[in-house]
Short mmCIF file of C-alpha atoms and ligand atoms in Angstrom, two decimals:
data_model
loop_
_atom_site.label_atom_id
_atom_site.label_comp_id
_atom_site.label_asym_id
_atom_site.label_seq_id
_atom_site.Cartn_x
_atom_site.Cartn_y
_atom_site.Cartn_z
CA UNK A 1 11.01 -8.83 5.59
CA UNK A 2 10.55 -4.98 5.78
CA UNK A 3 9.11 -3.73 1.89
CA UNK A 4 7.15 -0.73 0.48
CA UNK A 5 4.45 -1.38 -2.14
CA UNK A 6 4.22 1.03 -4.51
CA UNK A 7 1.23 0.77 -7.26
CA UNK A 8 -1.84 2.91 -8.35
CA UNK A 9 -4.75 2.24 -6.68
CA UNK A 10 -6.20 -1.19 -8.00
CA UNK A 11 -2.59 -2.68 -8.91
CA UNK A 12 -2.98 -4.88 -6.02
CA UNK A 13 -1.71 -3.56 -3.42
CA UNK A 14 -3.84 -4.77 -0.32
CA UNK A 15 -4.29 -8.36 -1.82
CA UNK A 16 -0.49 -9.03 -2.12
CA UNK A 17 -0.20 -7.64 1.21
CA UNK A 18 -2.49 -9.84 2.51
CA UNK A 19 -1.39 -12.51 0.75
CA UNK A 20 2.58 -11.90 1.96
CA UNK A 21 1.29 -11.46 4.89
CA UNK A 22 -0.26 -14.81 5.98
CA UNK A 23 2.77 -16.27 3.96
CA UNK A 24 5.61 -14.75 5.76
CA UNK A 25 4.06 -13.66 9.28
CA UNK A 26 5.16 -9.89 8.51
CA UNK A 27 2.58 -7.45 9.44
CA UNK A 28 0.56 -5.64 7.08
CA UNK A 29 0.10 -2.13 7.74
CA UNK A 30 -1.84 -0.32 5.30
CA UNK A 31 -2.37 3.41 5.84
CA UNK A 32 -5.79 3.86 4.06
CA UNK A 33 -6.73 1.17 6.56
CA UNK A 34 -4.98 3.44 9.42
CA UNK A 35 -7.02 6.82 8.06
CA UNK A 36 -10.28 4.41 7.95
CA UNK A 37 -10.10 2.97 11.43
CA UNK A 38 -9.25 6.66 13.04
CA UNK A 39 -12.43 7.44 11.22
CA UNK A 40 -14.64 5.16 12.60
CA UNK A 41 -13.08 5.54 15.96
CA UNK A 42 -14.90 9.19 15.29
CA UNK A 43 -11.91 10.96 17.11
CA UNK A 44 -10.82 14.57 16.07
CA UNK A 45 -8.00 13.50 14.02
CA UNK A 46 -10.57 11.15 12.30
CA UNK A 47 -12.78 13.84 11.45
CA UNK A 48 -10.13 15.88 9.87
CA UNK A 49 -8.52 12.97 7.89
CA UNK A 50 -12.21 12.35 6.94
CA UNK A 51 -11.89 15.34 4.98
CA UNK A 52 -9.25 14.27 2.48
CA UNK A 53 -10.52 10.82 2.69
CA UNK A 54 -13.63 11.01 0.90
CA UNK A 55 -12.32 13.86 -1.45
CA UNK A 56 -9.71 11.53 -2.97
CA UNK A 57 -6.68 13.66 -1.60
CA UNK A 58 -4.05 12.55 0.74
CA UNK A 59 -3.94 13.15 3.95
CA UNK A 60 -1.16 16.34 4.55
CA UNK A 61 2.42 14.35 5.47
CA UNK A 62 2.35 15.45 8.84
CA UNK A 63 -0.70 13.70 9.96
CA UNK A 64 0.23 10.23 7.88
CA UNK A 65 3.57 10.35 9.01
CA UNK A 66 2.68 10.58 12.83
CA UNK A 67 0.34 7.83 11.93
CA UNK A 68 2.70 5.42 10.83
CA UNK A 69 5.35 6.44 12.92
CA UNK A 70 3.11 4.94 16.09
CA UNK A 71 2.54 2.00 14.38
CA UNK A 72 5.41 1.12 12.86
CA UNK A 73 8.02 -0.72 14.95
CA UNK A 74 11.44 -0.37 12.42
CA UNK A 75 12.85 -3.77 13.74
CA UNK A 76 9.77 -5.69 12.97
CA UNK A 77 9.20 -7.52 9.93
CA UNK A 78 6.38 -5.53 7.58
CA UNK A 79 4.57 -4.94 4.52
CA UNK A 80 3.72 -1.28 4.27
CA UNK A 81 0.94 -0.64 1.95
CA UNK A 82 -0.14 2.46 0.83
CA UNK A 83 3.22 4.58 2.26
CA UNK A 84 5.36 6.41 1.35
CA UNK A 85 2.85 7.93 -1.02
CA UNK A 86 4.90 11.38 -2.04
CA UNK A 87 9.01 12.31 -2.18
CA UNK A 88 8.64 13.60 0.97
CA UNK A 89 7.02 10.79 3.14
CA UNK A 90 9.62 8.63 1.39
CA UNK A 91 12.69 10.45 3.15
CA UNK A 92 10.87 10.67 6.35
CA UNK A 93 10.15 7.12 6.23
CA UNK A 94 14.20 7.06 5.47
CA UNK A 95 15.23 9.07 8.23
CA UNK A 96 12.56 7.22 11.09
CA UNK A 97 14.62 3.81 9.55
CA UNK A 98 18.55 4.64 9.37
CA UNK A 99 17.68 6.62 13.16
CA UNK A 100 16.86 2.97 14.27
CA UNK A 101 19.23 1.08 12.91
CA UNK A 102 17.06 -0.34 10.50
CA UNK A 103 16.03 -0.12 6.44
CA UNK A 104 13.93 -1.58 3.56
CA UNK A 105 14.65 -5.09 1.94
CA UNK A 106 13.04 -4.10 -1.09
CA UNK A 107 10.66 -1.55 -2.46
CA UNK A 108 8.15 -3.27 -4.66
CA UNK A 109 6.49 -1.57 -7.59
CA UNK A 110 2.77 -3.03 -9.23
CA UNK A 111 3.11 -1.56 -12.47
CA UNK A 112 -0.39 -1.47 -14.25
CA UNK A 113 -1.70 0.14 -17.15
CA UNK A 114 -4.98 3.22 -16.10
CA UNK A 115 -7.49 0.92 -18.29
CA UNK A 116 -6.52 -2.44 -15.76
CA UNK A 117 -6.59 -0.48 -12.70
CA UNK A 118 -10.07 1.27 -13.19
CA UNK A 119 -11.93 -1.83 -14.51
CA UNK A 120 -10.71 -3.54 -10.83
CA UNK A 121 -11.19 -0.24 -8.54
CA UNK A 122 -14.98 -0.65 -10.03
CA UNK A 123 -15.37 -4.00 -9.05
CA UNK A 124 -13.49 -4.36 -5.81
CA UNK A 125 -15.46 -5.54 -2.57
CA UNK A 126 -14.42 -5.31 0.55
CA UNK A 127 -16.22 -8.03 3.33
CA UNK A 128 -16.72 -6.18 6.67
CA UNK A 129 -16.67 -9.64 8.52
CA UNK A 130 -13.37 -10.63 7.39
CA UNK A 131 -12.06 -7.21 6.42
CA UNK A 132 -10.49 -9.45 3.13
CA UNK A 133 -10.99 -7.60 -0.36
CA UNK A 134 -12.76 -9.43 -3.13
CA UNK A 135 -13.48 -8.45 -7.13
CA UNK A 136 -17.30 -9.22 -8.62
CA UNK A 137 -15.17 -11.19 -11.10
CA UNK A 138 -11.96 -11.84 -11.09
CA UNK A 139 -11.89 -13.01 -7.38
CA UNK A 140 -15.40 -13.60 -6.25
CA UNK A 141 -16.06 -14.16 -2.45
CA UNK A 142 -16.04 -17.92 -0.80
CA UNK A 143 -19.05 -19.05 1.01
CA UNK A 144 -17.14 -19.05 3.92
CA UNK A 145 -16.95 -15.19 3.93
CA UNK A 146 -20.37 -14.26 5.46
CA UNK A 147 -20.02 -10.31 4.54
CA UNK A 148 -21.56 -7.74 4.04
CA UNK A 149 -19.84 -6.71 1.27
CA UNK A 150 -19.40 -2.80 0.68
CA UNK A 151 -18.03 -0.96 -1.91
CA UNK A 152 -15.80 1.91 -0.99
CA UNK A 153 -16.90 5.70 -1.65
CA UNK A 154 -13.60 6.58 -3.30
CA UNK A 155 -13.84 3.60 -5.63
CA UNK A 156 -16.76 4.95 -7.01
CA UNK A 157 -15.98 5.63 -11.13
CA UNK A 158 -16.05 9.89 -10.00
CA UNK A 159 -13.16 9.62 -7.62
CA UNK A 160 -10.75 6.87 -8.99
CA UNK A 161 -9.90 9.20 -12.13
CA UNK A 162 -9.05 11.96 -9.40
CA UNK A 163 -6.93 9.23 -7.25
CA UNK A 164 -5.43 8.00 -10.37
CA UNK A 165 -4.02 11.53 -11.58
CA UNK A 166 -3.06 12.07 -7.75
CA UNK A 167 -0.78 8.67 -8.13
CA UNK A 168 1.13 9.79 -11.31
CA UNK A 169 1.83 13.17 -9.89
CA UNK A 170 2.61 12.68 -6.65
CA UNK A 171 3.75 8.86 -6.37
CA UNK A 172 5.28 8.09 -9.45
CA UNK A 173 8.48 9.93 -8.64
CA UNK A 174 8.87 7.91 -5.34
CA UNK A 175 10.05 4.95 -7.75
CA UNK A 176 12.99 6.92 -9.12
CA UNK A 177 13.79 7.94 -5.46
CA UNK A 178 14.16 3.92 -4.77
CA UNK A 179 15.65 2.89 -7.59
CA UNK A 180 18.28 5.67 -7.12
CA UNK A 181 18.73 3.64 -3.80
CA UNK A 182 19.20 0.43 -5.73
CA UNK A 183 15.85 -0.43 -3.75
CA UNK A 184 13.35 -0.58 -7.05
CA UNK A 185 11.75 -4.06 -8.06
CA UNK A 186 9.23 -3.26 -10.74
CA UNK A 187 6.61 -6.22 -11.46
CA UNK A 188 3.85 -7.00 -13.71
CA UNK A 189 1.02 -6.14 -12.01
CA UNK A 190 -1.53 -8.03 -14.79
CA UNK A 191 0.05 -11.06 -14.15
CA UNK A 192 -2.34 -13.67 -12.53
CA UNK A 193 -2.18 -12.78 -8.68
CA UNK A 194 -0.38 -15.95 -7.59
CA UNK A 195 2.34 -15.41 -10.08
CA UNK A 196 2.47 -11.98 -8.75
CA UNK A 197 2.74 -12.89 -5.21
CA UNK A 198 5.68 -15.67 -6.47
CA UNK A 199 7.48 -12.69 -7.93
CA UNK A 200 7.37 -10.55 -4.82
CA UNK A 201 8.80 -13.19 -2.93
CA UNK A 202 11.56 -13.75 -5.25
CA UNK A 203 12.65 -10.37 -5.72
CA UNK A 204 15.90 -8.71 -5.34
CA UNK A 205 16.64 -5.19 -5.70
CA UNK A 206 19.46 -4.58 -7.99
CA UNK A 207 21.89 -2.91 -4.91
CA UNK A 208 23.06 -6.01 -3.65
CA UNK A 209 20.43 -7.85 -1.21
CA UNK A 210 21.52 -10.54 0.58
CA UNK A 211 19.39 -13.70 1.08
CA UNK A 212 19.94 -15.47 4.10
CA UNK A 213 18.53 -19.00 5.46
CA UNK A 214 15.17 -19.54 3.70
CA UNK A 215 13.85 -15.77 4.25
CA UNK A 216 12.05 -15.02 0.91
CA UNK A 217 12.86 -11.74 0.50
CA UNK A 218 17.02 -11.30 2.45
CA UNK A 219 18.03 -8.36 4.39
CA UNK A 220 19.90 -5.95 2.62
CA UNK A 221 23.97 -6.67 3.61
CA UNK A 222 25.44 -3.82 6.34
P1 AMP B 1 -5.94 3.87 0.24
O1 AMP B 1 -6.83 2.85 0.87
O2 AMP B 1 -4.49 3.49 0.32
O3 AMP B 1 -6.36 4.24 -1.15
O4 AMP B 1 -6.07 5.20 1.13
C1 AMP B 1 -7.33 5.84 1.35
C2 AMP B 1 -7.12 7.30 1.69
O5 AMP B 1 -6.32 7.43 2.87
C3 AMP B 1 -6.35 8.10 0.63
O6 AMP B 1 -7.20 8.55 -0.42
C4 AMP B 1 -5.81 9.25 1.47
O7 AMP B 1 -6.80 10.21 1.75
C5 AMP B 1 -5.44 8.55 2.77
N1 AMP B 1 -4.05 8.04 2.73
C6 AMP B 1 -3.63 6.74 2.78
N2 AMP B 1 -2.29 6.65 2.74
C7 AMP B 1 -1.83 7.92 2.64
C8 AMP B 1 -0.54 8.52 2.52
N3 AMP B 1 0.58 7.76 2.52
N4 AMP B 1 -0.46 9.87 2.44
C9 AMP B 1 -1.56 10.64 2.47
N5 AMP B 1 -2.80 10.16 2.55
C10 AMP B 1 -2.96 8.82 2.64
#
């Protein structure tokens, strides 16, 4: 399994990953987790991403791409979450893949209306024992999860309109870059989360994927 979610901020994104993740084995790379933990390691390309970070804005495509190409291993089997998040980092992401020998299954897109999205950026926890990400509400935390919980600067109500406006400029077009690729899967983001999950697993871009054995998600035929 090798997919892109696409999605605002608050569509999902990290939970299905998660989710996916300990379903399939694939890895889940998420580059806002990436920019956070070069933070916190306090190195000098932390402190510059830092910058963007806690402004809302992305991190220039240079710097993200160098990031995820030394994490990401194009053979492997991975969820990327959070990339590509502009035209741009899309072809790069392209180019790093057919150089390989490799390419996407499927490029999944959490569709979900602004008034959704903000009313679950507001109330989204994240546990810094378990690093798993909760909602006050809709998915509360389990005993078992000790915490602390925080709540993330950038989900504060300020930022998320910024972060939202950022998404349907810049990211929005990367679905018509996919589904010009036959690549696009769009799903219902408001959907409870395990019928979400259950329709990432059984999707199938339009441009002829191939299942094969029991794999969830195929490989794409070459
Ligand atoms: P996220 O957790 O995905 O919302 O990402 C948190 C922050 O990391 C974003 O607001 C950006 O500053 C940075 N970031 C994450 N992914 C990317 C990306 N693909 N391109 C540029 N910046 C990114």
């Amino acid at each position: 399994m090798r997919i892109v979610l696409l999605g605002p901020q608050g569509a999902g994104k990290g939970t299905q990953a998660q989710r996916l993740a300990s379903q399939t084995g694939a890895l889940h790379i998420s580059t806002g987790e990436l920019v956070r933990e070069e933070i916190a390691s306090g190195s000098r390309l932390g402190v510059i991403v830092k910058e963007y970070n806690d402004q809302g804005y992305l991190v220039p495509d240079e710097i993200i791409i160098g990031m995820v190409t030394s994490h990401l291993e194009p053979h492997s089997h991975w969820i990327l979450d959070g990339f590509p998040r502009n035209v741009p980092q899309a072809e790069a992401l392209s180019v790093m893949l057919s150089r390989a020998g490799s390419g996407l299954d499927a490029v999944i897109a959490l569709e979900a209306p602004d008034s959704v999205v903000i009313e679950r950026l507001a109330g989204r926890r994240h546990s810094l024992a378990t690093g798993k990400i909760y909602h006050v509400s809709n998915n509360p935390a389990p005993a078992s999860d000790p915490g602390p919980f925080i709540q993330r600067d950038d989900d504060l109500p300020a930022m998320i309109q910024r972060r939202l406006d950022l998404y349907h400029r810049e990211t929005e077009p990367v679905k018509s870059y996919y589904a010009a690729a036959h690549l696009l899967v769009e799903i219902d983001a408001c959907q409870p989360m395990d019928a979400v999950t259950a329709a990432i697993l059984a999707a199938r871009p339009a441009g002829g994927l191939t299942a094969r054995g029991t794999a969830s998600i195929g490989h794409v035929a070459r």
